[in-house]
Amino acid sequence: LVHADVPPGMSWQEFVARLERGDDDALQCAVESRDRIQSRNDSGVSGIGRVFVGHTVQWDGPRRLGNVFAIDTGAVFQELDTGRGALTIASLVFSTKSLGEGTAG
């Protein structure tokens, strides 16, 4: 689980190592980036089976980009009584293939 994203082209192992070293660019991406989702980059993240990210609302439902699953579907906006948004829950016992079925993008 990552709040926002893993830098495109970076392996999971390198990402974790950079975070552990306090690398500002890796931390910024983990907390703030929307690049992968906005560009619809489906290259995924090597070195790990799947990554779940949030931060960027997917109004049409969860989106799969390679092995990255964008699961923020705006639940907070329902709480704010805007009439939009839903809660998405992913069961980690499913295989990656099962998680990709029926997702947008």
Short mmCIF file of C-alpha atoms in Angstrom, two decimals:
data_model
loop_
_atom_site.label_atom_id
_atom_site.label_comp_id
_atom_site.label_asym_id
_atom_site.label_seq_id
_atom_site.Cartn_x
_atom_site.Cartn_y
_atom_site.Cartn_z
CA LEU A 1 0.00 0.00 0.00
CA VAL A 2 1.30 3.42 -1.00
CA HIS A 3 -0.60 6.64 -0.44
CA ALA A 4 0.00 8.10 -3.92
CA ASP A 5 2.47 6.28 -6.21
CA VAL A 6 5.79 4.62 -6.90
CA PRO A 7 7.94 6.49 -9.45
CA PRO A 8 7.37 4.97 -12.91
CA GLY A 9 10.33 2.85 -13.99
CA MET A 10 11.53 2.30 -10.40
CA SER A 11 11.50 -1.19 -8.92
CA TRP A 12 9.81 -1.84 -5.59
CA GLN A 13 13.15 -2.69 -3.97
CA GLU A 14 14.75 0.58 -5.14
CA PHE A 15 11.68 2.55 -4.03
CA VAL A 16 11.77 1.07 -0.52
CA ALA A 17 15.55 1.60 -0.25
CA ARG A 18 15.17 5.25 -1.27
CA LEU A 19 12.38 5.80 1.23
CA GLU A 20 14.50 4.24 3.97
CA ARG A 21 17.36 6.63 3.07
CA GLY A 22 14.98 9.60 3.26
CA ASP A 23 15.15 10.37 -0.47
CA ASP A 24 12.98 13.47 -0.99
CA ASP A 25 11.92 12.59 -4.56
CA ALA A 26 10.76 9.09 -3.60
CA LEU A 27 8.91 10.46 -0.56
CA GLN A 28 7.25 13.17 -2.64
CA CYS A 29 6.04 10.59 -5.15
CA ALA A 30 4.75 8.29 -2.40
CA VAL A 31 2.74 11.11 -0.84
CA GLU A 32 1.73 13.46 -3.68
CA SER A 33 2.21 12.07 -7.19
CA ARG A 34 -0.65 11.69 -9.64
CA ASP A 35 1.59 11.20 -12.70
CA ARG A 36 0.95 7.48 -13.33
CA ILE A 37 -2.80 7.83 -13.13
CA GLN A 38 -3.04 11.06 -15.09
CA SER A 39 -0.86 9.68 -17.88
CA ARG A 40 -2.54 6.21 -17.68
CA ASN A 41 0.92 4.64 -17.46
CA ASP A 42 0.34 0.90 -17.26
CA SER A 43 4.00 -0.14 -16.99
CA GLY A 44 3.50 -1.27 -13.39
CA VAL A 45 6.13 -1.71 -10.68
CA SER A 46 8.71 -4.48 -11.02
CA GLY A 47 9.82 -6.56 -8.05
CA ILE A 48 6.40 -6.91 -6.42
CA GLY A 49 3.13 -8.66 -7.28
CA ARG A 50 0.85 -5.67 -6.91
CA VAL A 51 0.69 -2.19 -5.40
CA PHE A 52 -2.44 -0.45 -4.12
CA VAL A 53 -2.50 3.35 -4.33
CA GLY A 54 -4.92 6.11 -3.44
CA HIS A 55 -4.69 9.92 -3.45
CA THR A 56 -6.32 10.38 -6.88
CA VAL A 57 -10.04 9.71 -6.97
CA GLN A 58 -11.23 7.24 -9.60
CA TRP A 59 -14.85 8.34 -10.09
CA ASP A 60 -15.58 5.45 -12.47
CA GLY A 61 -14.34 2.77 -10.06
CA PRO A 62 -10.96 1.22 -9.29
CA ARG A 63 -8.40 1.36 -12.09
CA ARG A 64 -5.69 -1.18 -12.88
CA LEU A 65 -2.47 0.12 -14.45
CA GLY A 66 -0.16 -2.87 -14.85
CA ASN A 67 0.16 -4.27 -11.34
CA VAL A 68 -0.81 -0.93 -9.74
CA PHE A 69 -4.38 -0.70 -8.49
CA ALA A 70 -5.79 2.80 -7.93
CA ILE A 71 -8.51 2.20 -5.37
CA ASP A 72 -9.43 5.70 -4.13
CA THR A 73 -13.04 6.03 -5.25
CA GLY A 74 -13.88 9.14 -3.24
CA ALA A 75 -15.47 7.76 -0.07
CA VAL A 76 -14.63 10.99 1.75
CA PHE A 77 -16.92 12.89 -0.61
CA GLN A 78 -19.90 10.75 0.46
CA GLU A 79 -19.01 11.60 4.05
CA LEU A 80 -19.03 15.30 3.09
CA ASP A 81 -22.55 14.78 1.68
CA THR A 82 -21.66 15.72 -1.90
CA GLY A 83 -23.59 12.81 -3.41
CA ARG A 84 -20.42 11.49 -5.08
CA GLY A 85 -17.91 8.85 -4.11
CA ALA A 86 -17.90 5.31 -2.85
CA LEU A 87 -15.84 3.08 -0.59
CA THR A 88 -13.63 0.51 -2.30
CA ILE A 89 -12.29 -2.51 -0.44
CA ALA A 90 -9.76 -4.96 -1.89
CA SER A 91 -9.45 -8.46 -0.50
CA LEU A 92 -5.79 -9.41 -0.55
CA VAL A 93 -6.60 -13.13 -0.73
CA PHE A 94 -7.58 -12.84 -4.40
CA SER A 95 -5.06 -13.40 -7.13
CA THR A 96 -3.89 -10.41 -9.14
CA LYS A 97 -5.86 -11.67 -12.15
CA SER A 98 -9.12 -11.68 -10.16
CA LEU A 99 -8.50 -8.14 -8.96
CA GLY A 100 -8.10 -6.88 -12.53
CA GLU A 101 -11.43 -8.15 -13.77
CA GLY A 102 -14.09 -5.49 -14.08
CA THR A 103 -11.85 -2.51 -13.31
CA ALA A 104 -11.84 0.66 -15.37
CA GLY A 105 -8.94 1.33 -17.71
#
